[in-house]
Coordinates of C-alpha atoms in Angstrom, one line a residue:
M1 CA 0.0 0.0 0.0
E2 CA 1.5 3.3 -1.1
L3 CA 1.7 6.2 1.4
D4 CA -0.4 9.3 0.8
L5 CA 1.8 12.1 2.0
S6 CA 0.0 14.9 0.0
P7 CA -0.6 18.1 2.0
K8 CA -4.1 18.7 3.2
L9 CA -6.3 21.5 4.6
P10 CA -8.4 21.2 7.7
K11 CA -12.1 20.6 7.9
K12 CA -14.5 22.6 10.1
V13 CA -15.7 20.6 13.1
Y14 CA -18.0 23.1 14.8
G15 CA -18.4 26.9 15.3
G16 CA -20.7 29.9 15.4
D17 CA -20.6 33.6 16.0
G18 CA -17.7 33.4 18.4
G19 CA -15.4 31.4 16.0
S20 CA -14.7 27.9 14.7
Y21 CA -12.7 24.8 15.4
F22 CA -11.0 23.0 12.5
A23 CA -9.2 19.7 12.4
W24 CA -7.2 17.5 10.0
C25 CA -8.9 14.1 9.5
P26 CA -7.1 10.8 9.6
E27 CA -9.3 9.6 6.8
E28 CA -7.9 12.3 4.5
L29 CA -4.4 12.3 5.9
P30 CA -3.6 8.7 6.8
M31 CA -0.2 9.5 8.2
L32 CA -2.0 11.1 11.2
K33 CA -3.4 7.8 12.3
Q34 CA -0.2 5.8 11.4
G35 CA 2.0 8.2 13.3
N36 CA -0.5 8.9 16.1
I37 CA -0.4 12.7 15.4
G38 CA -3.2 15.2 15.9
A39 CA -3.6 18.6 14.2
A40 CA -6.2 21.3 14.7
K41 CA -6.8 25.0 14.5
L42 CA -8.9 27.4 16.6
A43 CA -10.1 30.6 15.0
L44 CA -11.8 33.1 17.4
E45 CA -13.7 36.2 16.2
K46 CA -13.7 39.4 18.3
H47 CA -15.2 38.5 21.8
G48 CA -15.0 34.9 20.9
F49 CA -14.4 32.6 23.9
A50 CA -13.2 29.0 23.8
I51 CA -14.7 27.7 27.0
P52 CA -12.5 25.7 29.4
R53 CA -11.5 22.3 28.2
Y54 CA -8.8 19.6 28.5
S55 CA -7.6 17.1 26.0
D56 CA -6.6 13.4 25.8
S57 CA -3.3 14.5 24.1
S58 CA -0.3 16.6 24.8
K59 CA 0.2 19.5 22.4
V60 CA 2.1 22.5 21.3
A61 CA 0.0 25.6 20.5
Y62 CA 1.3 28.2 18.0
V63 CA -0.4 31.5 17.5
L64 CA -0.6 32.0 13.7
Q65 CA -2.5 35.3 13.7
G66 CA -3.8 38.0 16.0
S67 CA -3.6 38.4 19.8
G68 CA -5.7 37.7 22.8
T69 CA -5.7 36.0 26.2
A70 CA -5.2 32.4 27.3
G71 CA -5.9 30.7 30.6
I72 CA -3.8 27.7 31.6
V73 CA -4.2 25.5 34.7
L74 CA -1.7 22.8 35.2
P75 CA -2.9 19.9 37.6
E76 CA -3.2 21.2 41.2
Q77 CA -1.8 24.6 40.3
E78 CA -3.2 28.1 40.1
E79 CA -4.5 29.6 36.9
K80 CA -2.0 31.4 34.7
V81 CA -3.6 34.2 32.6
I82 CA -1.4 34.9 29.7
E83 CA -1.4 37.5 26.9
I84 CA -0.7 35.8 23.6
K85 CA 0.3 37.2 20.2
Q86 CA 1.4 36.1 16.8
G87 CA 4.5 33.9 17.0
D88 CA 3.9 32.6 20.5
S89 CA 4.4 28.9 21.2
I90 CA 2.9 27.2 24.3
A91 CA 3.6 23.6 25.5
L92 CA 0.4 22.0 26.8
P93 CA 1.1 18.7 28.7
F94 CA -1.5 16.1 29.6
G95 CA -4.1 17.2 32.1
V96 CA -3.8 21.0 31.5
V97 CA -7.1 22.9 31.3
T98 CA -7.1 25.8 28.9
W99 CA -9.4 28.6 27.7
W100 CA -8.9 31.2 24.9
F101 CA -10.3 34.6 24.4
N102 CA -10.1 37.2 21.6
N103 CA -10.6 40.8 22.6
Q104 CA -9.2 42.3 19.4
D105 CA -10.7 43.2 16.0
T106 CA -8.3 40.8 14.2
E107 CA -9.3 37.1 14.1
L108 CA -7.2 35.1 16.6
V109 CA -6.0 31.8 15.0
I110 CA -4.1 29.1 17.0
L111 CA -2.5 25.9 15.6
F112 CA -2.4 22.8 17.7
L113 CA 0.0 19.9 16.9
G114 CA 0.5 16.9 19.2
E115 CA 0.7 13.2 19.8
T116 CA -2.4 10.9 20.2
H117 CA -0.7 7.6 21.1
K118 CA -2.5 7.8 24.5
G119 CA -5.7 9.3 23.1
H120 CA -9.1 7.8 22.5
K121 CA -8.7 8.0 18.7
A122 CA -5.4 7.6 16.8
G123 CA -4.7 10.7 14.8
Q124 CA -7.4 12.9 16.4
F125 CA -7.6 15.0 19.5
T126 CA -10.6 14.4 21.8
E127 CA -11.6 17.5 23.8
F128 CA -13.4 17.4 27.1
Y129 CA -15.4 20.5 27.8
L130 CA -16.0 21.6 31.4
T131 CA -19.2 23.6 30.6
G132 CA -21.6 24.1 27.7
S133 CA -24.2 21.9 26.1
N134 CA -21.7 19.1 25.8
G135 CA -19.9 19.8 29.0
I136 CA -18.8 16.9 31.3
F137 CA -21.3 17.8 34.0
T138 CA -24.3 17.6 31.7
G139 CA -23.8 13.8 31.8
F140 CA -24.0 13.6 35.6
S141 CA -27.3 13.5 37.5
T142 CA -28.3 16.6 39.5
E143 CA -27.8 14.5 42.6
F144 CA -24.2 13.7 41.8
V145 CA -23.3 17.2 40.9
G146 CA -25.0 18.6 44.0
R147 CA -23.1 16.2 46.2
A148 CA -19.8 17.0 44.5
W149 CA -20.2 20.8 44.6
D150 CA -22.2 21.0 47.9
L151 CA -25.0 22.9 46.2
D152 CA -28.8 22.7 46.1
E153 CA -30.7 21.3 43.0
N154 CA -31.8 24.7 41.6
T155 CA -28.3 26.2 41.7
V156 CA -26.9 23.1 40.1
K157 CA -29.4 23.3 37.3
K158 CA -28.5 27.0 36.7
L159 CA -24.8 26.2 36.6
V160 CA -25.0 23.2 34.4
G161 CA -27.8 24.3 32.1
S162 CA -27.4 28.0 31.5
Q163 CA -24.6 27.8 29.0
T164 CA -26.2 26.4 25.9
G165 CA -23.2 27.1 23.6
N166 CA -20.9 24.3 22.4
G167 CA -17.1 24.8 22.7
I168 CA -17.0 28.3 21.4
V169 CA -19.3 31.2 22.4
K170 CA -19.4 34.9 21.8
L171 CA -19.3 37.1 24.9
D172 CA -21.0 40.4 25.3
A173 CA -18.7 43.3 24.5
S174 CA -19.2 44.7 28.1
F175 CA -18.1 41.5 29.8
K176 CA -14.8 41.8 31.5
M177 CA -12.4 38.8 31.3
P178 CA -9.4 38.5 33.7
Q179 CA -6.4 40.6 32.8
P180 CA -3.2 38.8 31.8
K181 CA -0.1 39.1 34.0
K182 CA 3.3 39.6 32.3
E183 CA 5.1 37.3 34.8
H184 CA 2.7 34.4 33.9
R185 CA 4.4 34.1 30.4
D186 CA 7.7 33.1 32.0
G187 CA 8.3 29.4 31.4
F188 CA 5.0 28.9 29.6
V189 CA 5.5 30.9 26.3
L190 CA 8.3 31.3 23.8
N191 CA 7.7 33.8 21.0
C192 CA 9.4 32.3 17.9
L193 CA 9.5 35.6 16.1
E194 CA 11.4 37.3 18.9
A195 CA 13.5 34.5 20.3
P196 CA 17.3 34.2 19.6
L197 CA 17.9 32.4 16.4
D198 CA 19.4 28.9 16.4
V199 CA 20.3 29.2 12.7
D200 CA 20.7 32.4 10.7
I201 CA 21.9 32.2 7.1
K202 CA 22.1 35.5 5.2
D203 CA 19.6 35.5 2.3
G204 CA 18.9 31.8 3.1
G205 CA 16.8 31.2 6.2
R206 CA 16.4 31.3 10.0
V207 CA 15.3 28.7 12.6
V208 CA 14.1 28.9 16.1
V209 CA 14.0 25.5 17.9
L210 CA 11.7 24.8 20.9
N211 CA 13.3 22.4 23.3
T212 CA 13.7 21.7 27.0
K213 CA 16.3 24.5 27.3
N214 CA 14.2 27.5 26.2
L215 CA 10.7 26.1 27.0
P216 CA 11.0 23.5 29.9
L217 CA 7.5 22.3 29.5
V218 CA 8.5 20.7 26.2
G219 CA 10.0 17.9 28.3
E220 CA 6.6 17.2 29.7
V221 CA 4.9 17.3 26.3
G222 CA 7.4 14.8 24.9
F223 CA 8.3 16.3 21.6
G224 CA 10.1 19.4 20.2
A225 CA 9.1 22.0 17.6
D226 CA 10.6 24.7 15.4
L227 CA 9.7 27.7 13.3
V228 CA 11.6 27.8 10.0
R229 CA 11.6 30.8 7.6
I230 CA 13.4 30.7 4.3
D231 CA 13.9 33.6 1.9
A232 CA 12.8 33.9 -1.7
H233 CA 14.0 30.9 -3.9
S234 CA 16.1 29.6 -1.1
M235 CA 16.5 25.9 -0.5
C236 CA 16.3 23.9 2.8
S237 CA 18.9 21.2 2.7
P238 CA 17.8 17.6 2.1
G239 CA 17.8 15.9 5.5
F240 CA 16.2 13.4 7.8
S241 CA 15.5 12.9 11.5
C242 CA 18.1 10.4 12.7
D243 CA 16.4 9.6 16.0
S244 CA 13.3 7.9 14.4
A245 CA 11.1 10.9 14.8
L246 CA 8.2 12.0 12.5
Q247 CA 8.2 15.5 11.1
V248 CA 4.8 17.2 11.1
T249 CA 4.8 20.4 9.1
Y250 CA 2.3 23.2 8.8
I251 CA 3.0 25.9 6.2
V252 CA 2.6 29.2 8.1
G253 CA 3.2 31.6 5.2
G254 CA 4.4 31.8 1.6
S255 CA 4.7 28.9 -0.8
G256 CA 7.1 26.6 -2.5
R257 CA 8.0 23.1 -3.6
V258 CA 8.7 20.1 -1.6
Q259 CA 10.1 16.6 -2.4
V260 CA 10.2 13.6 0.0
V261 CA 12.3 10.5 -0.8
G262 CA 11.8 7.2 1.0
A263 CA 13.4 3.7 0.8
D264 CA 15.0 2.4 -2.4
G265 CA 15.4 6.0 -3.6
K266 CA 11.7 6.3 -4.4
R267 CA 10.3 9.9 -4.5
V268 CA 7.1 9.6 -2.5
L269 CA 6.0 13.2 -2.6
E270 CA 6.6 16.0 -5.1
T271 CA 4.2 18.9 -4.9
H272 CA 3.6 22.6 -4.5
I273 CA 2.7 23.7 -1.0
K274 CA 1.1 26.9 0.3
A275 CA 0.0 28.5 3.6
G276 CA -2.5 26.6 5.6
S277 CA -1.6 23.1 4.4
L278 CA -0.1 20.3 6.6
F279 CA 1.9 17.3 5.7
I280 CA 3.9 14.6 7.5
V281 CA 7.3 13.1 6.7
P282 CA 7.7 9.5 7.8
R283 CA 10.6 8.3 10.0
F284 CA 14.0 8.4 8.2
F285 CA 12.5 9.8 5.0
V286 CA 14.5 12.6 3.4
V287 CA 12.8 16.0 2.8
S288 CA 13.8 19.2 1.0
K289 CA 12.0 22.4 0.2
I290 CA 12.5 25.3 -2.2
A291 CA 10.6 28.6 -1.6
D292 CA 8.8 30.6 -4.2
S293 CA 9.4 34.3 -4.8
D294 CA 7.5 35.2 -1.6
G295 CA 9.6 33.0 0.6
M296 CA 8.2 30.3 2.9
S297 CA 7.8 29.6 6.6
W298 CA 6.6 26.6 8.5
F299 CA 6.0 25.4 12.0
S300 CA 6.8 21.8 12.7
I301 CA 6.8 19.3 15.6
V302 CA 9.2 16.4 15.7
T303 CA 8.2 13.5 17.9
T304 CA 11.1 13.7 20.3
P305 CA 11.9 16.5 22.9
D306 CA 15.4 17.2 21.5
P307 CA 15.4 16.2 17.9
I308 CA 18.6 15.4 15.9
F309 CA 18.8 15.9 12.2
T310 CA 21.2 14.6 9.6
H311 CA 21.7 16.9 6.6
L312 CA 22.8 15.6 3.2
A313 CA 24.3 18.8 1.9
G314 CA 26.5 21.6 3.3
R315 CA 29.7 21.6 5.4
T316 CA 28.2 19.6 8.3
S317 CA 26.6 16.9 6.0
V318 CA 27.7 13.3 6.2
W319 CA 29.4 13.7 2.8
K320 CA 32.1 15.9 4.3
A321 CA 32.7 13.3 7.0
L322 CA 33.2 10.4 4.8
S323 CA 36.7 9.8 3.4
P324 CA 37.4 10.6 -0.3
E325 CA 38.1 7.0 -1.1
V326 CA 34.7 5.9 0.2
L327 CA 33.0 8.5 -1.8
Q328 CA 34.9 7.6 -5.0
A329 CA 33.9 3.9 -4.5
A330 CA 30.3 4.7 -3.5
F331 CA 29.6 7.1 -6.4
K332 CA 31.9 5.1 -8.8
V333 CA 33.6 8.4 -9.9
T334 CA 37.2 9.6 -10.4
P335 CA 39.1 11.5 -7.7
E336 CA 38.6 14.7 -9.7
V337 CA 34.8 14.4 -9.6
E338 CA 34.9 13.5 -6.0
N339 CA 37.1 16.5 -5.2
S340 CA 34.7 18.8 -7.2
F341 CA 31.8 17.5 -5.2
R342 CA 33.6 17.9 -1.8
S343 CA 34.8 21.4 -2.5
R344 CA 31.3 22.7 -3.0
R345 CA 28.9 23.8 -0.2
T346 CA 31.7 24.5 2.3
A347 CA 29.6 26.9 4.4
D348 CA 28.2 25.7 7.7
A349 CA 24.6 26.0 6.4
I350 CA 21.4 24.1 6.0
F351 CA 19.8 26.8 3.8
F352 CA 21.1 27.7 0.4
P353 CA 20.3 31.0 -1.3
P354 CA 19.7 31.0 -5.0
S355 CA 22.8 31.2 -7.2
K356 CA 23.7 34.7 -8.3

């Protein structure tokens, strides 16, 4: 059975005046199920409120557009109220309760990528809502809820039954939500557009890597992430994850071409990709991208907290490490050809600007 690695767009799951929730379906993107990966997007209109919920999967959230407020409650800890903006990454371990609110005119859009190997459905997040028409406590009897909360029956009915919205609601413009605290961002959020660059190649590209050093909660989530931005017509070196990790890539902006090669030198994907699409590179498969004239950026998770990549071009590639005789024998070429090959791409780079 051939792998279908073609990039896909998400489908709307639910929504209303306050916003919408979208998800990528394992039926359309089989690698989600095979790799136990979940992917979804939350889009909130002005005054849109994503009511408190928790998930069966650990995730990384990335703010694609807009700004707003997030509430985060780790198990047995106090609520953190955080101002969020474009470029922010937030690690969300198992058991965390979150809510999201947009108080701005611009739509707030948040991407969620994560693992589902402990989830109810492979390749799909399952959300558990604390309130609303499908909230957890609508399933309990009034007696059980009253006993748990030490409340009378009428109060329980008001608390459980008043919110008729489902997942996302629109609040009245006069309603005052809690104000974020600057210190609450510490240790919870890393802005990938402002963080120190891990890779910076002039006219080539830039990378910010999320790992346990700059965002400690990544260790609890169990996988790393990065934001990559390459300039017009630049190339991202062919490479693969050498620690058996999957690469899950969402195109944030721009467009370009991508090729993926698997076992036996078979090209399993060759396509044009654009903003909003998502694709998955299987373990050990080699991937390379070339940006169009508008450049290209993508946000990825790699299913290990501190991923290691092997690149197959550039000064740090495996080609430079192998001895000349080995390359001559492997390629079946003369020393002159091998030397010409070795002398190229001597810069310590993983991004290659177009030739001038």
